[in-house]
Tab-separated table of C-alpha atoms in Angstrom:
chain	number	residue	atom	x	y	z
A	1	MET	CA	39.601	-76.325	15.024
A	2	PRO	CA	40.395	-76.930	18.822
A	3	ASN	CA	38.778	-80.504	20.312
A	4	THR	CA	38.209	-81.820	23.373
A	5	THR	CA	36.389	-84.359	24.905
A	6	GLY	CA	34.803	-84.830	28.218
A	7	GLN	CA	34.186	-87.242	31.715
A	8	LYS	CA	32.199	-86.974	34.203
A	9	LYS	CA	34.993	-88.139	36.835
A	10	THR	CA	36.618	-84.188	35.703
A	11	THR	CA	35.932	-80.250	34.299
A	12	LEU	CA	39.152	-80.393	33.045
A	13	ARG	CA	39.092	-79.876	29.074
A	14	PHE	CA	41.943	-80.257	26.852
A	15	TYR	CA	42.030	-77.873	24.140
A	16	THR	CA	45.046	-78.995	20.907
A	17	GLU	CA	45.722	-77.184	17.569
A	18	THR	CA	48.804	-78.080	15.589
A	19	ILE	CA	49.770	-76.082	11.875
A	20	GLU	CA	52.651	-77.104	10.055
A	21	VAL	CA	55.661	-74.294	9.511
A	22	SER	CA	58.497	-74.123	7.235
A	23	ARG	CA	61.781	-72.623	7.816
A	24	LEU	CA	62.030	-72.481	11.854
A	25	SER	CA	64.915	-72.452	14.130
A	26	ALA	CA	64.499	-74.222	17.762
A	27	HIS	CA	67.190	-72.296	19.450
A	28	ALA	CA	65.059	-69.360	17.932
A	29	PHE	CA	61.518	-70.236	18.915
A	30	PHE	CA	63.401	-70.887	22.465
A	31	GLU	CA	64.300	-67.405	23.052
A	32	ALA	CA	61.013	-65.926	21.609
A	33	GLY	CA	59.627	-66.776	24.879
A	34	ASP	CA	62.360	-64.908	26.545
A	35	GLU	CA	59.970	-61.937	27.340
A	36	TYR	CA	56.354	-64.251	28.601
A	37	TYR	CA	57.580	-67.541	29.307
A	38	LYS	CA	60.642	-67.146	31.236
A	39	GLY	CA	61.164	-69.542	33.452
A	40	LYS	CA	58.184	-72.122	31.998
A	41	ARG	CA	59.989	-73.169	29.293
A	42	PHE	CA	62.039	-76.223	27.917
A	43	PHE	CA	64.254	-77.570	25.456
A	44	TRP	CA	64.959	-81.405	23.950
A	45	GLN	CA	67.211	-82.386	21.109
A	46	ASN	CA	68.254	-86.251	20.715
A	47	LYS	CA	71.733	-87.433	19.799
A	48	GLU	CA	70.510	-88.420	16.067
A	49	LYS	CA	69.457	-84.793	15.679
A	50	ASN	CA	66.121	-86.301	13.927
A	51	PHE	CA	64.214	-84.752	16.842
A	52	THR	CA	64.066	-81.424	18.679
A	53	LEU	CA	60.826	-80.716	21.316
A	54	VAL	CA	60.425	-76.821	22.897
A	55	GLY	CA	57.884	-75.685	24.962
A	56	LEU	CA	56.615	-72.180	25.942
A	57	GLY	CA	54.748	-71.557	28.435
A	58	HIS	CA	52.809	-74.384	31.126
A	59	ALA	CA	49.213	-75.551	29.737
A	60	HIS	CA	49.567	-77.684	32.930
A	61	THR	CA	52.043	-79.228	35.139
A	62	ILE	CA	52.589	-82.334	37.528
A	63	ALA	CA	54.620	-82.737	40.278
A	64	ASN	CA	54.941	-84.502	43.471
A	65	GLU	CA	57.395	-84.692	46.290
A	66	LEU	CA	56.662	-88.095	47.040
A	67	GLU	CA	59.826	-90.860	48.093
A	68	GLU	CA	57.566	-93.862	46.925
A	69	LYS	CA	55.560	-94.415	43.831
A	70	ARG	CA	56.476	-91.054	42.556
A	71	TYR	CA	56.573	-92.536	38.831
A	72	GLN	CA	53.595	-94.276	39.107
A	73	ASP	CA	51.934	-90.480	40.249
A	74	ILE	CA	52.800	-88.741	37.482
A	75	ALA	CA	51.875	-91.924	34.813
A	76	SER	CA	48.634	-92.133	36.118
A	77	LYS	CA	47.943	-88.341	36.058
A	78	TRP	CA	49.657	-87.984	32.238
A	79	LYS	CA	47.340	-91.123	31.815
A	80	GLU	CA	44.098	-89.012	33.327
A	81	LEU	CA	44.989	-86.303	30.698
A	82	CYS	CA	45.769	-88.250	27.659
A	83	GLN	CA	42.340	-89.412	27.765
A	84	LEU	CA	41.139	-86.097	28.206
A	85	SER	CA	42.598	-85.073	24.835
A	86	LEU	CA	41.791	-85.888	21.148
A	87	LYS	CA	43.395	-84.959	17.814
A	88	GLU	CA	43.262	-85.674	13.957
A	89	LYS	CA	45.455	-88.253	12.512
A	90	ALA	CA	47.735	-84.960	11.078
A	91	ASP	CA	48.328	-83.562	14.396
A	92	VAL	CA	51.416	-83.928	16.191
A	93	SER	CA	50.783	-86.104	20.247
A	94	PRO	CA	50.804	-83.421	22.599
A	95	ILE	CA	54.060	-84.373	24.979
A	96	LEU	CA	55.162	-83.904	28.571
A	97	PHE	CA	58.653	-83.034	29.690
A	98	GLY	CA	59.992	-82.744	32.404
A	99	GLY	CA	62.440	-84.848	34.948
A	100	PHE	CA	62.731	-86.668	38.459
A	101	SER	CA	65.221	-85.792	41.668
A	102	PHE	CA	68.069	-88.424	41.930
A	103	ASP	CA	67.488	-89.208	45.327
A	104	PRO	CA	63.602	-87.970	46.769
A	105	PHE	CA	65.185	-89.583	50.057
A	106	ASN	CA	68.019	-86.763	50.576
A	107	LYS	CA	67.067	-84.107	52.543
A	108	ILE	CA	69.977	-82.390	52.194
A	109	SER	CA	68.904	-78.425	52.167
A	110	SER	CA	70.637	-76.879	48.166
A	111	GLU	CA	70.465	-75.142	45.128
A	112	TRP	CA	68.113	-77.751	44.358
A	113	ASP	CA	64.385	-76.655	46.915
A	114	THR	CA	62.899	-75.379	44.512
A	115	PHE	CA	62.305	-78.950	42.177
A	116	PRO	CA	60.168	-81.042	43.711
A	117	SER	CA	61.123	-84.571	43.632
A	118	ALA	CA	59.300	-84.879	40.631
A	119	PHE	CA	58.601	-82.259	38.057
A	120	PHE	CA	56.673	-82.314	34.526
A	121	ALA	CA	54.786	-80.036	32.097
A	122	ILE	CA	52.798	-79.722	28.915
A	123	SER	CA	53.322	-76.687	27.196
A	124	THR	CA	50.991	-73.999	26.256
A	125	PHE	CA	52.944	-73.937	22.579
A	126	GLN	CA	54.883	-76.679	21.906
A	127	LEU	CA	56.928	-76.950	18.869
A	128	VAL	CA	58.203	-80.450	17.108
A	129	ILE	CA	61.094	-80.317	14.350
A	130	ARG	CA	61.365	-84.203	13.697
A	131	ASN	CA	63.014	-85.608	9.882
A	132	GLU	CA	63.025	-81.838	8.871
A	133	GLN	CA	59.183	-81.238	9.256
A	134	ALA	CA	58.180	-78.187	12.141
A	135	PHE	CA	54.866	-78.816	13.679
A	136	VAL	CA	53.778	-75.880	16.532
A	137	SER	CA	50.440	-77.026	18.805
A	138	ILE	CA	48.789	-74.871	20.772
A	139	HIS	CA	47.868	-76.510	24.212
A	140	LEU	CA	44.875	-75.180	27.112
A	141	ILE	CA	43.802	-77.016	29.771
A	142	THR	CA	40.903	-74.936	31.488
A	143	ASP	CA	38.130	-76.283	34.077
A	144	LYS	CA	36.586	-72.737	32.880
A	145	GLU	CA	33.510	-73.428	29.905
A	146	ASN	CA	33.343	-70.947	26.464
A	147	ASN	CA	36.923	-71.030	25.661
A	148	MET	CA	37.308	-69.790	21.756
A	149	ASP	CA	37.899	-66.834	22.962
A	150	THR	CA	41.309	-67.643	24.722
A	151	PHE	CA	41.860	-69.732	22.395
A	152	GLU	CA	42.137	-67.329	19.701
A	153	GLN	CA	43.451	-64.997	21.807
A	154	LEU	CA	46.432	-68.342	21.675
A	155	ARG	CA	45.962	-68.372	18.001
A	156	ILE	CA	47.943	-64.675	17.775
A	157	GLU	CA	50.703	-64.886	19.970
A	158	ARG	CA	51.035	-68.353	18.486
A	159	ASP	CA	51.237	-66.665	15.366
A	160	ALA	CA	53.887	-63.573	16.383
A	161	LEU	CA	56.053	-66.319	18.488
A	162	ILE	CA	56.357	-67.883	14.881
A	163	HIS	CA	57.288	-64.481	13.063
A	164	THR	CA	59.476	-63.242	15.530
A	165	SER	CA	61.810	-67.002	15.785
A	166	GLN	CA	61.750	-66.458	11.627
A	167	VAL	CA	63.013	-62.820	11.646
A	168	LYS	CA	64.646	-62.119	13.912
A	169	GLU	CA	68.381	-62.968	14.258
A	170	LEU	CA	69.382	-64.628	17.477
A	171	LYS	CA	70.759	-62.426	19.712
A	172	ASN	CA	74.299	-62.982	20.547
A	173	HIS	CA	76.175	-63.112	23.612
A	174	ALA	CA	79.365	-63.262	24.196
A	175	LYS	CA	80.429	-66.339	26.457
A	176	SER	CA	80.030	-64.556	30.217
A	177	LYS	CA	83.742	-63.891	32.173
A	178	LEU	CA	84.137	-66.739	35.420
A	179	VAL	CA	85.271	-64.495	38.605
A	180	ALA	CA	85.113	-66.529	41.579
A	181	ARG	CA	84.626	-70.426	41.396
A	182	GLU	CA	84.448	-72.623	44.312
A	183	ASP	CA	85.172	-76.792	44.768
A	184	ARG	CA	83.460	-77.497	47.450
A	185	LEU	CA	83.693	-80.138	49.504
A	186	LYS	CA	86.862	-80.725	47.773
A	187	GLU	CA	88.499	-82.495	51.075
A	188	ALA	CA	85.057	-84.277	51.997
A	189	TYR	CA	85.078	-85.644	48.897
A	190	LEU	CA	87.995	-87.594	48.714
A	191	GLN	CA	87.879	-88.944	52.069
A	192	ALA	CA	84.343	-90.271	50.621
A	193	VAL	CA	86.571	-92.297	47.827
A	194	GLU	CA	88.974	-93.593	50.767
A	195	ASP	CA	86.392	-94.377	52.643
A	196	VAL	CA	83.982	-96.489	50.342
A	197	THR	CA	86.710	-97.435	48.672
A	198	LYS	CA	86.953	-99.724	51.675
A	199	ARG	CA	83.936	-100.353	52.276
A	200	ILE	CA	84.643	-102.090	48.826
A	201	ARG	CA	87.777	-104.375	49.187
A	202	GLU	CA	85.637	-105.012	52.788
A	203	ASN	CA	82.651	-106.636	50.082
A	204	GLU	CA	79.938	-104.376	51.679
A	205	VAL	CA	79.591	-103.410	48.156
A	206	LYS	CA	80.349	-103.874	45.085
A	207	LYS	CA	81.129	-100.320	43.469
A	208	VAL	CA	79.113	-96.710	44.623
A	209	VAL	CA	79.395	-93.558	42.267
A	210	ILE	CA	80.953	-90.850	44.149
A	211	GLY	CA	80.092	-87.413	42.807
A	212	ARG	CA	81.554	-83.655	43.499
A	213	SER	CA	80.717	-79.787	42.782
A	214	LEU	CA	81.607	-76.562	41.441
A	215	LYS	CA	80.037	-73.331	41.650
A	216	LEU	CA	81.154	-70.710	39.942
A	217	THR	CA	79.946	-66.826	39.380
A	218	PHE	CA	80.164	-65.084	36.543
A	219	ASP	CA	80.315	-61.304	35.606
A	220	GLU	CA	76.811	-61.127	34.794
A	221	VAL	CA	73.031	-62.569	34.581
A	222	PHE	CA	72.862	-65.784	32.018
A	223	SER	CA	71.115	-66.339	29.028
A	224	SER	CA	69.436	-69.415	28.700
A	225	ALA	CA	68.668	-68.768	25.197
A	226	SER	CA	72.822	-68.191	24.829
A	227	VAL	CA	73.642	-71.022	27.069
A	228	LEU	CA	71.570	-73.937	25.144
A	229	TYR	CA	72.870	-72.583	21.912
A	230	ASN	CA	76.710	-72.815	22.986
A	231	THR	CA	76.184	-76.341	24.382
A	232	SER	CA	74.396	-77.399	20.743
A	233	ILE	CA	77.560	-76.154	19.092
A	234	GLU	CA	80.291	-77.429	21.138
A	235	GLN	CA	79.015	-80.909	22.486
A	236	PRO	CA	76.965	-81.560	18.909
A	237	GLU	CA	77.414	-85.636	19.410
A	238	SER	CA	75.441	-85.841	22.502
A	239	TYR	CA	71.363	-85.424	24.015
A	240	LEU	CA	70.704	-81.507	24.514
A	241	PHE	CA	68.067	-81.191	27.455
A	242	GLY	CA	67.477	-77.878	29.245
A	243	LEU	CA	64.337	-77.280	31.746
A	244	GLU	CA	63.376	-74.422	33.561
A	245	LYS	CA	61.766	-73.796	36.755
A	246	ASP	CA	61.536	-70.110	38.590
A	247	ASN	CA	65.074	-68.424	37.740
A	248	LYS	CA	66.614	-71.731	36.961
A	249	ILE	CA	67.975	-73.562	34.479
A	250	PHE	CA	69.056	-77.451	34.496
A	251	PHE	CA	70.365	-78.198	31.232
A	252	GLY	CA	73.539	-80.575	29.698
A	253	ALA	CA	74.489	-82.059	27.125
A	254	THR	CA	74.241	-85.806	28.099
A	255	PRO	CA	75.913	-88.946	25.746
A	256	GLU	CA	73.844	-91.510	27.775
A	257	ARG	CA	70.572	-92.716	26.646
A	258	LEU	CA	68.616	-93.779	29.814
A	259	VAL	CA	65.485	-95.604	27.933
A	260	LYS	CA	63.549	-94.812	24.982
A	261	VAL	CA	60.247	-96.524	23.433
A	262	GLU	CA	59.232	-96.211	19.977
A	263	HIS	CA	56.217	-98.186	18.597
A	264	GLY	CA	56.790	-101.128	20.681
A	265	GLU	CA	60.532	-101.277	20.909
A	266	ALA	CA	62.628	-100.091	23.796
A	267	LEU	CA	65.911	-99.080	24.099
A	268	SER	CA	68.722	-98.340	26.523
A	269	ALA	CA	73.066	-98.119	26.178
A	270	GLY	CA	75.711	-99.021	29.137
A	271	ILE	CA	77.588	-96.288	29.079
A	272	ALA	CA	80.458	-96.889	32.391
A	273	GLY	CA	83.982	-96.795	31.952
A	274	SER	CA	85.925	-93.644	30.858
A	275	ILE	CA	89.409	-92.203	29.365
A	276	LYS	CA	90.448	-88.690	28.002
A	277	ARG	CA	90.853	-88.293	23.935
A	278	GLY	CA	94.372	-87.972	22.809
A	279	GLU	CA	95.470	-85.174	21.609
A	280	THR	CA	96.292	-87.005	18.244
A	281	SER	CA	94.787	-89.683	16.713
A	282	VAL	CA	97.540	-91.887	17.566
A	283	GLU	CA	97.767	-91.500	20.910
A	284	ASP	CA	93.003	-91.091	21.027
A	285	ARG	CA	93.301	-95.087	19.993
A	286	GLN	CA	96.016	-96.069	22.450
A	287	LEU	CA	93.854	-94.605	25.005
A	288	GLY	CA	90.785	-95.881	23.571
A	289	GLU	CA	92.834	-99.389	22.803
A	290	SER	CA	93.617	-99.504	27.273
A	291	LEU	CA	90.333	-98.274	27.806
A	292	LEU	CA	88.960	-101.481	26.091
A	293	ALA	CA	91.312	-103.878	28.398
A	294	ASP	CA	91.572	-101.861	31.382
A	295	PRO	CA	90.032	-104.936	33.672
A	296	LYS	CA	88.598	-101.762	35.973
A	297	ASN	CA	86.725	-99.807	33.895
A	298	LEU	CA	85.229	-103.023	32.091
A	299	ALA	CA	84.180	-105.244	35.272
A	300	GLU	CA	82.580	-101.288	36.137
A	301	HIS	CA	80.717	-101.372	32.690
A	302	LYS	CA	79.952	-104.777	33.433
A	303	TYR	CA	77.709	-104.508	36.083
A	304	VAL	CA	75.276	-101.841	33.828
A	305	VAL	CA	75.134	-103.923	31.659
A	306	ASP	CA	74.325	-106.449	33.122
A	307	MET	CA	71.762	-104.178	35.336
A	308	ILE	CA	69.905	-102.950	32.476
A	309	ASN	CA	69.883	-106.607	30.848
A	310	LYS	CA	67.826	-107.940	33.727
A	311	VAL	CA	65.233	-105.144	33.794
A	312	PHE	CA	64.957	-105.764	29.901
A	313	GLU	CA	63.864	-109.550	30.566
A	314	GLN	CA	61.634	-108.407	33.134
A	315	PHE	CA	59.625	-105.627	30.758
A	316	CYS	CA	60.668	-106.542	27.506
A	317	ASP	CA	60.544	-109.898	24.806
A	318	GLU	CA	63.520	-110.917	22.199
A	319	VAL	CA	66.303	-109.094	24.685
A	320	LYS	CA	69.456	-108.622	22.445
A	321	VAL	CA	73.132	-107.569	24.099
A	322	PRO	CA	76.007	-107.459	22.096
A	323	SER	CA	78.735	-109.740	23.505
A	324	ARG	CA	81.162	-106.483	24.132
A	325	PRO	CA	81.441	-102.908	24.007
A	326	LYS	CA	82.615	-100.659	21.488
A	327	LEU	CA	84.109	-96.651	21.870
A	328	LEU	CA	81.678	-93.653	22.525
A	329	LYS	CA	83.375	-90.638	21.599
A	330	ILE	CA	82.961	-87.515	22.064
A	331	ARG	CA	84.622	-84.260	22.271
A	332	ASP	CA	86.798	-84.702	25.789
A	333	ILE	CA	86.104	-87.876	26.655
A	334	GLN	CA	85.527	-91.859	24.991
A	335	HIS	CA	83.350	-94.050	26.984
A	336	LEU	CA	82.654	-98.317	26.889
A	337	HIS	CA	79.631	-97.655	25.782
A	338	THR	CA	76.768	-101.102	24.925
A	339	PRO	CA	73.367	-100.809	23.482
A	340	ILE	CA	70.671	-102.856	24.170
A	341	GLN	CA	66.903	-103.251	23.071
A	342	GLY	CA	63.664	-105.572	23.120
A	343	GLN	CA	60.247	-105.935	21.977
A	344	LEU	CA	57.973	-103.993	24.716
A	345	LYS	CA	55.288	-106.714	26.616
A	346	ASN	CA	52.202	-105.665	26.170
A	347	SER	CA	51.182	-105.014	30.446
A	348	ALA	CA	55.237	-102.616	30.708
A	349	SER	CA	55.176	-98.958	29.993
A	350	LEU	CA	57.871	-96.046	29.784
A	351	PHE	CA	57.561	-94.626	33.554
A	352	GLN	CA	57.731	-98.720	34.586
A	353	LEU	CA	61.359	-99.003	32.653
A	354	VAL	CA	62.714	-95.899	33.885
A	355	GLU	CA	61.445	-96.654	37.716
A	356	ALA	CA	63.580	-99.969	36.885
A	357	LEU	CA	66.219	-98.269	35.632
A	358	HIS	CA	67.401	-95.387	37.330
A	359	PRO	CA	70.093	-95.398	38.784
A	360	THR	CA	71.815	-97.783	36.607
A	361	PRO	CA	75.423	-98.808	38.793
A	362	ALA	CA	76.904	-96.013	35.853
A	363	MET	CA	75.262	-93.867	38.653
A	364	GLY	CA	74.736	-95.451	41.568
A	365	GLY	CA	76.534	-98.853	41.915
A	366	GLU	CA	76.108	-102.393	42.811
A	367	PRO	CA	73.736	-103.480	44.927
A	368	ARG	CA	71.803	-100.259	44.246
A	369	GLU	CA	69.904	-99.829	47.151
A	370	GLU	CA	72.982	-100.348	49.364
A	371	ALA	CA	75.088	-98.159	47.149
A	372	VAL	CA	72.563	-94.969	46.888
A	373	THR	CA	72.444	-95.102	50.838
A	374	ILE	CA	75.931	-94.805	50.981
A	375	ILE	CA	76.098	-91.665	48.653
A	376	ARG	CA	73.260	-90.354	50.039
A	377	GLU	CA	75.332	-91.127	53.326
A	378	SER	CA	79.363	-90.349	52.053
A	379	GLU	CA	78.371	-87.287	49.389
A	380	GLN	CA	77.336	-84.917	52.084
A	381	MET	CA	75.572	-82.589	48.863
A	382	ASN	CA	71.945	-82.544	46.838
A	383	ARG	CA	72.526	-83.838	43.362
A	384	GLY	CA	69.003	-82.658	42.477
A	385	TYR	CA	68.102	-83.799	39.314
A	386	TYR	CA	72.106	-84.464	38.202
A	387	ALA	CA	72.271	-87.998	37.308
A	388	ALA	CA	68.962	-88.279	37.534
A	389	PRO	CA	66.034	-89.107	34.198
A	390	ILE	CA	64.938	-86.190	32.560
A	391	GLY	CA	62.807	-86.510	28.527
A	392	TRP	CA	59.408	-86.928	27.402
A	393	ILE	CA	56.630	-89.151	27.154
A	394	ASP	CA	54.116	-88.048	24.497
A	395	THR	CA	49.408	-89.349	24.415
A	396	GLU	CA	50.669	-93.461	22.909
A	397	GLY	CA	53.198	-93.396	25.523
A	398	ASP	CA	56.091	-92.825	23.121
A	399	GLY	CA	59.091	-91.378	24.344
A	400	GLU	CA	63.070	-90.892	25.165
A	401	PHE	CA	64.337	-90.723	28.595
A	402	ALA	CA	68.049	-89.419	29.357
A	403	VAL	CA	70.351	-89.894	31.831
A	404	GLY	CA	71.025	-85.615	33.799
A	405	ILE	CA	74.991	-85.836	33.561
A	406	ARG	CA	77.399	-82.663	31.805
A	407	SER	CA	75.453	-80.801	33.275
A	408	ALA	CA	74.667	-77.613	35.150
A	409	LEU	CA	72.506	-75.799	37.057
A	410	LEU	CA	72.078	-71.942	36.283
A	411	GLU	CA	71.499	-69.143	38.784
A	412	ASN	CA	71.038	-65.583	37.730
A	413	GLU	CA	75.154	-65.491	37.764
A	414	HIS	CA	76.425	-68.740	39.351
A	415	ALA	CA	76.599	-72.211	38.020
A	416	TYR	CA	76.530	-75.213	39.936
A	417	LEU	CA	78.701	-77.975	37.938
A	418	TYR	CA	78.045	-81.508	38.687
A	419	ALA	CA	80.449	-84.863	37.778
A	420	GLY	CA	80.995	-87.963	39.929
A	421	GLY	CA	83.122	-91.710	39.005
A	422	GLY	CA	82.647	-95.278	40.147
A	423	ILE	CA	84.119	-96.388	42.560
A	424	VAL	CA	85.442	-99.663	43.489
A	425	ALA	CA	88.304	-102.194	44.646
A	426	GLU	CA	91.299	-100.446	42.332
A	427	SER	CA	90.496	-97.203	43.224
A	428	SER	CA	92.444	-94.079	43.520
A	429	SER	CA	90.986	-90.734	45.120
A	430	LEU	CA	93.381	-89.007	43.156
A	431	GLU	CA	92.761	-90.794	39.970
A	432	GLU	CA	89.595	-90.215	40.254
A	433	PHE	CA	89.026	-86.622	41.418
A	434	GLU	CA	91.238	-85.945	38.434
A	435	GLU	CA	88.268	-87.821	36.517
A	436	THR	CA	85.744	-85.399	37.059
A	437	ARG	CA	87.696	-82.666	36.206
A	438	VAL	CA	87.644	-84.364	32.439
A	439	LYS	CA	84.202	-84.499	33.084
A	440	PHE	CA	83.405	-80.686	34.297
A	441	ARG	CA	85.258	-79.807	30.779
A	442	PRO	CA	82.748	-79.520	28.576
A	443	MET	CA	80.074	-77.272	31.260
A	444	LEU	CA	83.145	-75.333	31.633
A	445	ARG	CA	83.889	-74.708	27.934
A	446	THR	CA	80.669	-73.807	27.678
A	447	LEU	CA	79.683	-71.434	30.165
A	448	GLY	CA	83.027	-69.804	29.561
A	449	GLY	CA	85.308	-71.267	32.465
A	450	ASN	CA	88.180	-72.750	32.816
A	451	MET	CA	89.841	-75.856	34.540
A	452	ASN	CA	92.711	-74.601	36.323
A	453	GLU	CA	92.491	-75.327	39.635
C-alpha cells in the first residue's frame, strides 16, 4: 500500500510502492516508455554493472536557473520531499536523478537553451536493478487528497510496462546514416589553444581545458532506447547515462566518476592524461608506459589528484590517495587513473562534495575560477551539461555522480558531440586537436559516424 506522512508547511503528499520483479531488462523497460513518456525518461548504469536505474515519467521535477547556490537549492528541496516520503524497510528508496550545467554564467545561446542550470526528476515509475535483483517503484507526488483511484491506475500501468518489458523484444534499429557533419569553430579552437598556451607560459594560470564540438546530421530521427542500447554494447566498461528533456536526450559512456557516497564512505578518482590504444598488445603496452612516464600528462594528472585530495581533506576523515597513478584502459583510449577515498564527516553531504569538486582540473583547469573564466571567453560555445556532474541521490543521502564526458546531445536527427583536452605550457594546438579526435570516437561509433575529416 502507498504510504504518506504529512507536514504542516506543505500540502504535498508523497505516495510510494515497490514490488520485486524477475527477468526484467533495463533497456526494454526504458523502451516500454516510448509511447507515453518520451522526453521524460532517464537511464543510469554504473561502471561495475551492479547498479542500474531507469525512470519513466516525472512524478516531480526540481530545477533552477541559479548562478550561485544552485546545489544548495536542489539539496534543500530534495530534503523537503524526503521528509514527506515514508518507506518500509523492504522498499527501495525513491531516487532523484539529473544534472547541472558546466558553467551557469555562460549565456551563449545554443542547443542547450532548454536545459536549466540544474535539472532533476523523480520518476513516476522507477526501476532499480541491484546485484541481479529488480524492483519497480511507483511514485505519486501530489497536493490532491483521496488518491487511491489515481494510484490504482498507476498500478495497472506499472503492470503493463513490466509485461511489455518482459515479453516484447527490443526494437532492432540499424544505425543511422551520416549525411552531414559540421566541425564547429575549428579555427577558433586552434586559436584558443594557442592563446591559452601563451597565457600559461606567462604564468597567468597553470592549466586550462579547452573543448570543441561536432554537429552531425543523420538520415533519420534517433531512438533514445536504441542509442542507449548501442552505447552499452560499444562501451561496456564505462558509466552509461541518459537524461531526456523534451525532444532531446543527453547521453554518454563516461569513464570518470566525480564522487560516490555509500554508507558514509566517499569515493572519487583522478582521471587526467590520456593516449590512444595500440593496434597490438605490444604497441598498447608501449603507449601505456610512455603515458606513465610523460611529464606533461603526469603534471596534468597531479593537478587533478591534488585538487580532489584537498576537497576530501575538507569533507572527509581517513583520506587515502595512492602515491602514483595506474592505467585505466577503455576501448579507444587509456588514461592515468588515481582512486581517492575517505570517510564522510557527519556534517558533509553528497551535494556539497559535487559542488566542491566541479569542475576538477581535468574538466576546467588550475586555478579553477581563473580557468573557467578563460574557458568562457575562449571556447566561444556553451558546454551545457557536457563535462558537468550527472547522477543520482536517494532519500538516505547515498548516490553517485559521474562527469558527463564521452557524450552527445541528440535532437531529432541531429547529434552534438563534445570533447576537450588539458592545455599546459608544452601543449601543441595540432596535437590537442588530434587528441579530441580520439575522444570523439566512442560516440561517433555508437551513432554510426566516422572520423574522416
